[in-house]
Amino acid sequence: MPIYEYKCSACGNGFEYLHFAGDDTPPRCPDCDSPQVERQLSCFAKSGGQGGGASLGALAGGGGGHSCGSGGFS
Ligand SMILES: [Zn+2]
């Protein structure tokens, strides 16, 4: 059950939504109940093998503007 980050296009509210199995419908904004939400790229999916310090080291090595892209893009 992945957790996705969404951002409401109507009010700009950011929130997380946990998708249950088979549930692929985007949620509504919990703040203004707008269905116009955008899925954000989440960092949580990558938090598997490396610790927090490793990502900091990748940033120091010149990873560019991606705060959570530690080796994902080449
Ligand atoms: Zn909203």
PDB file of C-alpha atoms and ligand atoms in Angstrom, residues 8 11 29 32, ligand 1:
ATOM      1  CA  CYS A   8      -4.168  20.519  -4.033  1.00  0.00           C
ATOM      2  CA  CYS A  11      -5.828  25.766  -2.326  1.00  0.00           C
ATOM      3  CA  CYS A  29      -8.209  17.582  -0.812  1.00  0.00           C
ATOM      4  CA  CYS A  32     -11.238  22.149   0.628  1.00  0.00           C
TER       5      CYS A  32
HETATM    6 ZN    ZN B   1      -7.545  22.104  -1.333  1.00  0.00          ZN
END
